[in-house]
Amino acid sequence: MAHRGLSATAPENTRAAFLRALDEGADAIELDVHLTRDDRVAVIHDRTLQRTTTGNGPVRSYSSAEIAMLDAGSWFGPEFSSERIPLLEDVLALSAGRCWINVELKSHFFAREVPEHYARRVVEVVKTSGMLDRVLFSSFDRSLVESLRAVEPAATTGVLYNWHWDLWRTPSAIAARSGASAFICSRTELTDRRLHDARAAGLSVAVYTVNDPEDALRQADRGVDVLISDAPHVILRALATR
Ligand code: G3P
Ligand code: MG
């Protein structure tokens, strides 16, 4: 699964990064979303614009027309200056069912977002694109995972392990509470105990971020289902040697 697209060689969460992931044959693409002021679903990792674009301040404070004018590529390299912040529907159209899309809903704690409203907007976009059966929805925020399932019971959802809340909880308990079928965890947090618990509960297990080929083989040998990587081309080559 290409983490924010093929983000090792192109600016994260841009059309360029998604096209490279598709070209390299990634099985899935992970991307992050936030709502704009006019309730469109924008594909960007941070709550604010300044790290990866020429804009400033919270994504939620700008309309989709306003963010469409920002340069989302120059921070990575001058050759990417024409990259823009994509809308979710654009990425879904771009992938056109060629791979799974993992839509990670970033939390809107600070914006006092109503989880149901946010979840409904994201689900609407996915359903309008006809991609509900090719999307995994995920979030660190449990209220969002629960809202997604409430809005669309057929949605496939995953919980991201969040040590602030989950330190003493097992993956199976965390997922059961939210009705999720996937458990997503960082490399350092995916202990054998957590992995075995998740697998015994029938959950799909995804780990991030796996950029080292040897680590990829080790994770595959452990029984991890999904490797989330900035460099999926490197990982696919490593796995193909098996
Ligand atoms: O979904 C896995 C991973 O993307 C979670 O962390 O910060 O890269 O969105 P982050
Ligand atoms: Mg993410």
mmCIF file of C-alpha atoms and ligand atoms in Angstrom:
data_model
loop_
_atom_site.group_PDB
_atom_site.id
_atom_site.type_symbol
_atom_site.label_atom_id
_atom_site.label_comp_id
_atom_site.label_asym_id
_atom_site.label_seq_id
_atom_site.Cartn_x
_atom_site.Cartn_y
_atom_site.Cartn_z
ATOM 1 C CA MET A 1 0.000 0.000 0.000
ATOM 2 C CA ALA A 2 1.494 3.259 -1.154
ATOM 3 C CA HIS A 3 1.676 5.632 1.833
ATOM 4 C CA ARG A 4 0.323 9.048 0.731
ATOM 5 C CA GLY A 5 0.941 7.739 -2.800
ATOM 6 C CA LEU A 6 4.469 6.904 -3.856
ATOM 7 C CA SER A 7 5.707 9.589 -1.503
ATOM 8 C CA ALA A 8 9.387 8.641 -1.634
ATOM 9 C CA THR A 9 9.814 10.146 -5.094
ATOM 10 C CA ALA A 10 6.888 12.569 -5.447
ATOM 11 C CA PRO A 11 5.130 15.025 -3.121
ATOM 12 C CA GLU A 12 2.810 13.144 -0.748
ATOM 13 C CA ASN A 13 -0.931 13.078 -1.427
ATOM 14 C CA THR A 14 -0.661 14.560 -4.925
ATOM 15 C CA ARG A 15 -1.712 13.317 -8.313
ATOM 16 C CA ALA A 16 1.963 12.725 -9.186
ATOM 17 C CA ALA A 17 2.440 10.446 -6.166
ATOM 18 C CA PHE A 18 -0.782 8.533 -6.887
ATOM 19 C CA LEU A 19 0.058 8.052 -10.587
ATOM 20 C CA ARG A 20 3.492 6.711 -9.680
ATOM 21 C CA ALA A 21 1.922 4.249 -7.232
ATOM 22 C CA LEU A 22 -0.427 3.022 -9.955
ATOM 23 C CA ASP A 23 2.408 2.789 -12.500
ATOM 24 C CA GLU A 24 4.462 0.690 -10.089
ATOM 25 C CA GLY A 25 1.586 -1.706 -9.539
ATOM 26 C CA ALA A 26 0.830 -0.960 -5.894
ATOM 27 C CA ASP A 27 -2.153 -3.001 -4.676
ATOM 28 C CA ALA A 28 -3.506 -0.052 -2.721
ATOM 29 C CA ILE A 29 -3.028 3.639 -2.054
ATOM 30 C CA GLU A 30 -3.289 5.279 1.354
ATOM 31 C CA LEU A 31 -4.287 8.953 1.493
ATOM 32 C CA ASP A 32 -5.359 11.423 4.188
ATOM 33 C CA VAL A 33 -8.375 13.706 4.096
ATOM 34 C CA HIS A 34 -9.760 16.875 5.677
ATOM 35 C CA LEU A 35 -12.917 18.863 4.968
ATOM 36 C CA THR A 36 -12.703 22.284 3.330
ATOM 37 C CA ARG A 37 -14.837 25.261 4.384
ATOM 38 C CA ASP A 38 -17.395 24.332 1.724
ATOM 39 C CA ASP A 39 -17.487 20.718 2.917
ATOM 40 C CA ARG A 40 -15.481 19.219 0.068
ATOM 41 C CA VAL A 41 -13.108 16.346 0.889
ATOM 42 C CA ALA A 42 -9.505 17.497 0.351
ATOM 43 C CA VAL A 43 -6.574 15.072 0.185
ATOM 44 C CA ILE A 44 -3.853 16.402 2.481
ATOM 45 C CA HIS A 45 -2.137 15.022 5.576
ATOM 46 C CA ASP A 46 -1.805 17.986 7.933
ATOM 47 C CA ARG A 47 -4.629 19.957 9.496
ATOM 48 C CA THR A 48 -2.877 23.078 8.233
ATOM 49 C CA LEU A 49 -1.562 24.003 4.814
ATOM 50 C CA GLN A 50 1.911 25.340 5.453
ATOM 51 C CA ARG A 51 4.144 22.247 5.470
ATOM 52 C CA THR A 52 3.176 20.927 2.031
ATOM 53 C CA THR A 53 1.644 23.886 0.191
ATOM 54 C CA THR A 54 2.096 27.589 -0.440
ATOM 55 C CA GLY A 55 -0.925 28.267 1.801
ATOM 56 C CA ASN A 56 -1.195 28.992 5.491
ATOM 57 C CA GLY A 57 -3.605 28.004 8.250
ATOM 58 C CA PRO A 58 -6.237 25.277 8.652
ATOM 59 C CA VAL A 59 -7.587 23.475 5.572
ATOM 60 C CA ARG A 60 -11.060 23.870 7.101
ATOM 61 C CA SER A 61 -10.810 27.665 6.817
ATOM 62 C CA TYR A 62 -10.520 27.625 3.021
ATOM 63 C CA SER A 63 -12.937 26.816 0.221
ATOM 64 C CA SER A 64 -12.078 24.169 -2.345
ATOM 65 C CA ALA A 65 -11.685 26.942 -4.949
ATOM 66 C CA GLU A 66 -9.155 28.694 -2.725
ATOM 67 C CA ILE A 67 -7.047 25.612 -2.026
ATOM 68 C CA ALA A 68 -7.132 24.686 -5.729
ATOM 69 C CA MET A 69 -4.867 27.686 -6.366
ATOM 70 C CA LEU A 70 -2.132 26.523 -3.993
ATOM 71 C CA ASP A 71 1.097 24.863 -5.081
ATOM 72 C CA ALA A 72 1.337 21.485 -3.319
ATOM 73 C CA GLY A 73 4.518 20.274 -4.985
ATOM 74 C CA SER A 74 7.309 22.880 -4.868
ATOM 75 C CA TRP A 75 8.181 22.069 -1.254
ATOM 76 C CA PHE A 76 9.277 18.648 -2.555
ATOM 77 C CA GLY A 77 10.956 19.778 -5.765
ATOM 78 C CA PRO A 78 10.583 22.608 -8.312
ATOM 79 C CA GLU A 79 9.552 20.129 -11.025
ATOM 80 C CA PHE A 80 6.348 19.471 -9.041
ATOM 81 C CA SER A 81 5.182 23.104 -8.897
ATOM 82 C CA SER A 82 2.032 22.337 -10.891
ATOM 83 C CA GLU A 83 0.752 19.832 -8.290
ATOM 84 C CA ARG A 84 -2.398 20.858 -6.461
ATOM 85 C CA ILE A 85 -4.243 19.529 -3.401
ATOM 86 C CA PRO A 86 -6.513 16.894 -4.956
ATOM 87 C CA LEU A 87 -10.124 16.348 -4.005
ATOM 88 C CA LEU A 88 -11.029 12.810 -3.002
ATOM 89 C CA GLU A 89 -13.297 12.342 -6.023
ATOM 90 C CA ASP A 90 -10.379 13.188 -8.329
ATOM 91 C CA VAL A 91 -8.169 10.500 -6.808
ATOM 92 C CA LEU A 92 -10.963 7.941 -6.940
ATOM 93 C CA ALA A 93 -11.477 8.762 -10.628
ATOM 94 C CA LEU A 94 -7.731 8.569 -11.237
ATOM 95 C CA SER A 95 -7.443 5.092 -9.731
ATOM 96 C CA ALA A 96 -10.652 4.019 -11.521
ATOM 97 C CA GLY A 97 -10.933 0.791 -9.551
ATOM 98 C CA ARG A 98 -7.378 -0.304 -10.418
ATOM 99 C CA CYS A 99 -6.454 -0.629 -6.748
ATOM 100 C CA TRP A 100 -7.829 -0.294 -3.237
ATOM 101 C CA ILE A 101 -7.897 3.155 -1.702
ATOM 102 C CA ASN A 102 -7.395 3.581 2.044
ATOM 103 C CA VAL A 103 -9.053 6.868 3.001
ATOM 104 C CA GLU A 104 -7.679 7.967 6.365
ATOM 105 C CA LEU A 105 -9.924 10.547 8.010
ATOM 106 C CA LYS A 106 -7.763 12.934 9.976
ATOM 107 C CA SER A 107 -9.271 14.125 13.202
ATOM 108 C CA HIS A 108 -11.010 17.462 13.486
ATOM 109 C CA PHE A 109 -10.811 17.812 17.273
ATOM 110 C CA PHE A 110 -9.670 21.411 17.070
ATOM 111 C CA ALA A 111 -12.345 22.405 14.575
ATOM 112 C CA ARG A 112 -15.050 20.896 16.815
ATOM 113 C CA GLU A 113 -16.205 18.882 13.848
ATOM 114 C CA VAL A 114 -19.339 16.791 14.191
ATOM 115 C CA PRO A 115 -18.072 13.255 13.436
ATOM 116 C CA GLU A 116 -21.299 12.150 11.730
ATOM 117 C CA HIS A 117 -21.221 15.111 9.362
ATOM 118 C CA TYR A 118 -17.578 14.545 8.412
ATOM 119 C CA ALA A 119 -18.090 10.791 7.957
ATOM 120 C CA ARG A 120 -21.223 11.381 5.863
ATOM 121 C CA ARG A 121 -19.447 13.765 3.504
ATOM 122 C CA VAL A 122 -16.591 11.295 2.911
ATOM 123 C CA VAL A 123 -18.960 8.356 2.393
ATOM 124 C CA GLU A 124 -21.056 10.413 -0.036
ATOM 125 C CA VAL A 125 -18.028 11.123 -2.212
ATOM 126 C CA VAL A 126 -16.974 7.463 -2.234
ATOM 127 C CA LYS A 127 -20.481 6.227 -3.040
ATOM 128 C CA THR A 128 -20.964 8.807 -5.792
ATOM 129 C CA SER A 129 -17.722 7.533 -7.325
ATOM 130 C CA GLY A 130 -19.053 3.966 -7.181
ATOM 131 C CA MET A 131 -16.002 2.893 -5.191
ATOM 132 C CA LEU A 132 -17.514 1.759 -1.896
ATOM 133 C CA ASP A 133 -16.340 -1.811 -2.471
ATOM 134 C CA ARG A 134 -12.755 -0.667 -3.154
ATOM 135 C CA VAL A 135 -12.285 1.669 -0.198
ATOM 136 C CA LEU A 136 -10.967 1.034 3.292
ATOM 137 C CA PHE A 137 -11.916 3.883 5.630
ATOM 138 C CA SER A 138 -9.649 4.375 8.629
ATOM 139 C CA SER A 139 -8.937 6.804 11.430
ATOM 140 C CA PHE A 140 -7.043 7.257 14.681
ATOM 141 C CA ASP A 141 -10.295 8.792 15.928
ATOM 142 C CA ARG A 142 -12.738 6.171 17.191
ATOM 143 C CA SER A 143 -15.755 8.459 16.932
ATOM 144 C CA LEU A 144 -15.068 8.761 13.214
ATOM 145 C CA VAL A 145 -14.695 5.008 12.652
ATOM 146 C CA GLU A 146 -17.973 4.443 14.494
ATOM 147 C CA SER A 147 -19.689 7.234 12.560
ATOM 148 C CA LEU A 148 -18.561 5.764 9.240
ATOM 149 C CA ARG A 149 -20.209 2.465 10.072
ATOM 150 C CA ALA A 150 -23.340 4.222 11.302
ATOM 151 C CA VAL A 151 -23.605 6.284 8.116
ATOM 152 C CA GLU A 152 -22.856 3.324 5.834
ATOM 153 C CA PRO A 153 -23.025 -0.155 7.422
ATOM 154 C CA ALA A 154 -21.479 -1.669 4.276
ATOM 155 C CA ALA A 155 -18.306 0.428 4.668
ATOM 156 C CA THR A 156 -15.063 -1.471 5.274
ATOM 157 C CA THR A 157 -13.291 0.183 8.189
ATOM 158 C CA GLY A 158 -9.996 -0.036 10.006
ATOM 159 C CA VAL A 159 -8.848 1.268 13.369
ATOM 160 C CA LEU A 160 -5.468 2.887 13.723
ATOM 161 C CA TYR A 161 -3.782 1.965 16.985
ATOM 162 C CA ASN A 162 -3.546 5.076 19.142
ATOM 163 C CA TRP A 163 -1.462 4.682 22.275
ATOM 164 C CA HIS A 164 -3.121 7.700 23.902
ATOM 165 C CA TRP A 165 -6.256 5.626 24.249
ATOM 166 C CA ASP A 166 -5.294 2.046 23.503
ATOM 167 C CA LEU A 167 -2.231 1.298 25.592
ATOM 168 C CA TRP A 168 -3.892 -1.470 27.599
ATOM 169 C CA ARG A 169 -6.457 -2.592 25.016
ATOM 170 C CA THR A 170 -6.027 -5.488 22.631
ATOM 171 C CA PRO A 171 -6.512 -4.976 18.872
ATOM 172 C CA SER A 172 -9.492 -7.330 18.922
ATOM 173 C CA ALA A 173 -11.208 -5.274 21.631
ATOM 174 C CA ILE A 174 -10.450 -1.975 19.893
ATOM 175 C CA ALA A 175 -11.758 -3.225 16.539
ATOM 176 C CA ALA A 176 -14.839 -4.917 18.003
ATOM 177 C CA ARG A 177 -15.894 -1.725 19.752
ATOM 178 C CA SER A 178 -15.822 0.183 16.445
ATOM 179 C CA GLY A 179 -17.046 -2.629 14.189
ATOM 180 C CA ALA A 180 -13.786 -2.509 12.222
ATOM 181 C CA SER A 181 -12.352 -5.364 10.187
ATOM 182 C CA ALA A 182 -8.779 -4.092 9.905
ATOM 183 C CA PHE A 183 -6.146 -3.168 12.484
ATOM 184 C CA ILE A 184 -3.464 -0.686 11.451
ATOM 185 C CA CYS A 185 -0.392 -0.106 13.536
ATOM 186 C CA SER A 186 3.101 1.418 13.343
ATOM 187 C CA ARG A 187 6.130 -0.893 12.996
ATOM 188 C CA THR A 188 7.312 -0.208 16.498
ATOM 189 C CA GLU A 189 3.898 -0.762 18.064
ATOM 190 C CA LEU A 190 3.096 -4.017 16.295
ATOM 191 C CA THR A 191 4.319 -6.434 18.944
ATOM 192 C CA ASP A 192 3.939 -10.195 18.454
ATOM 193 C CA ARG A 193 1.240 -10.178 21.081
ATOM 194 C CA ARG A 194 -0.813 -7.539 19.232
ATOM 195 C CA LEU A 195 -0.270 -9.249 15.884
ATOM 196 C CA HIS A 196 -1.400 -12.638 17.194
ATOM 197 C CA ASP A 197 -4.423 -11.167 18.920
ATOM 198 C CA ALA A 198 -5.509 -9.348 15.754
ATOM 199 C CA ARG A 199 -5.030 -12.360 13.533
ATOM 200 C CA ALA A 200 -6.846 -14.675 15.947
ATOM 201 C CA ALA A 201 -9.801 -12.270 15.774
ATOM 202 C CA GLY A 202 -9.793 -12.488 11.958
ATOM 203 C CA LEU A 203 -8.700 -8.887 11.453
ATOM 204 C CA SER A 204 -6.617 -7.781 8.478
ATOM 205 C CA VAL A 205 -3.385 -6.359 9.835
ATOM 206 C CA ALA A 206 -1.585 -3.439 8.211
ATOM 207 C CA VAL A 207 1.706 -1.943 9.366
ATOM 208 C CA TYR A 208 3.319 1.425 8.591
ATOM 209 C CA THR A 209 5.808 2.620 7.470
ATOM 210 C CA VAL A 210 7.837 -0.183 5.883
ATOM 211 C CA ASN A 211 10.525 1.247 3.605
ATOM 212 C CA ASP A 212 13.301 -1.287 4.114
ATOM 213 C CA PRO A 213 13.117 -4.420 1.913
ATOM 214 C CA GLU A 214 14.460 -6.709 4.646
ATOM 215 C CA ASP A 215 11.904 -5.402 7.077
ATOM 216 C CA ALA A 216 9.214 -6.036 4.447
ATOM 217 C CA LEU A 217 10.190 -9.687 4.150
ATOM 218 C CA ARG A 218 10.273 -10.032 7.931
ATOM 219 C CA GLN A 219 6.809 -8.467 8.289
ATOM 220 C CA ALA A 220 5.434 -10.729 5.560
ATOM 221 C CA ASP A 221 6.938 -13.759 7.330
ATOM 222 C CA ARG A 222 5.262 -12.677 10.569
ATOM 223 C CA GLY A 223 1.912 -12.826 8.801
ATOM 224 C CA VAL A 224 1.240 -9.098 8.346
ATOM 225 C CA ASP A 225 -1.319 -8.684 5.549
ATOM 226 C CA VAL A 226 -0.601 -5.145 4.361
ATOM 227 C CA LEU A 227 2.696 -3.261 4.203
ATOM 228 C CA ILE A 228 2.207 0.498 4.028
ATOM 229 C CA SER A 229 5.248 2.037 2.349
ATOM 230 C CA ASP A 230 6.545 5.328 0.956
ATOM 231 C CA ALA A 231 8.433 3.227 -1.607
ATOM 232 C CA PRO A 232 6.076 0.406 -2.663
ATOM 233 C CA HIS A 233 8.163 -0.204 -5.817
ATOM 234 C CA VAL A 234 11.129 -1.209 -3.624
ATOM 235 C CA ILE A 235 8.952 -3.421 -1.417
ATOM 236 C CA LEU A 236 7.237 -5.130 -4.373
ATOM 237 C CA ARG A 237 10.621 -5.983 -5.856
ATOM 238 C CA ALA A 238 11.743 -7.491 -2.550
ATOM 239 C CA LEU A 239 8.577 -9.575 -2.220
ATOM 240 C CA ALA A 240 8.894 -10.772 -5.825
ATOM 241 C CA THR A 241 12.189 -12.505 -4.953
ATOM 242 C CA ARG A 242 10.216 -14.990 -2.878
HETATM 243 O O1 G3P B 1 -2.592 4.990 7.865
HETATM 244 C C1 G3P B 1 -1.283 4.795 8.237
HETATM 245 C C2 G3P B 1 -0.547 6.095 8.414
HETATM 246 O O2 G3P B 1 -0.840 6.897 7.301
HETATM 247 C C3 G3P B 1 -0.911 6.791 9.670
HETATM 248 O O3 G3P B 1 -0.071 7.867 9.969
HETATM 249 O O4 G3P B 1 0.540 10.230 10.010
HETATM 250 O O5 G3P B 1 1.164 8.846 8.063
HETATM 251 O O6 G3P B 1 -1.200 9.488 8.415
HETATM 252 P P1 G3P B 1 0.115 9.159 9.076
HETATM 253 MG MG MG B 2 -2.172 8.505 6.812
#
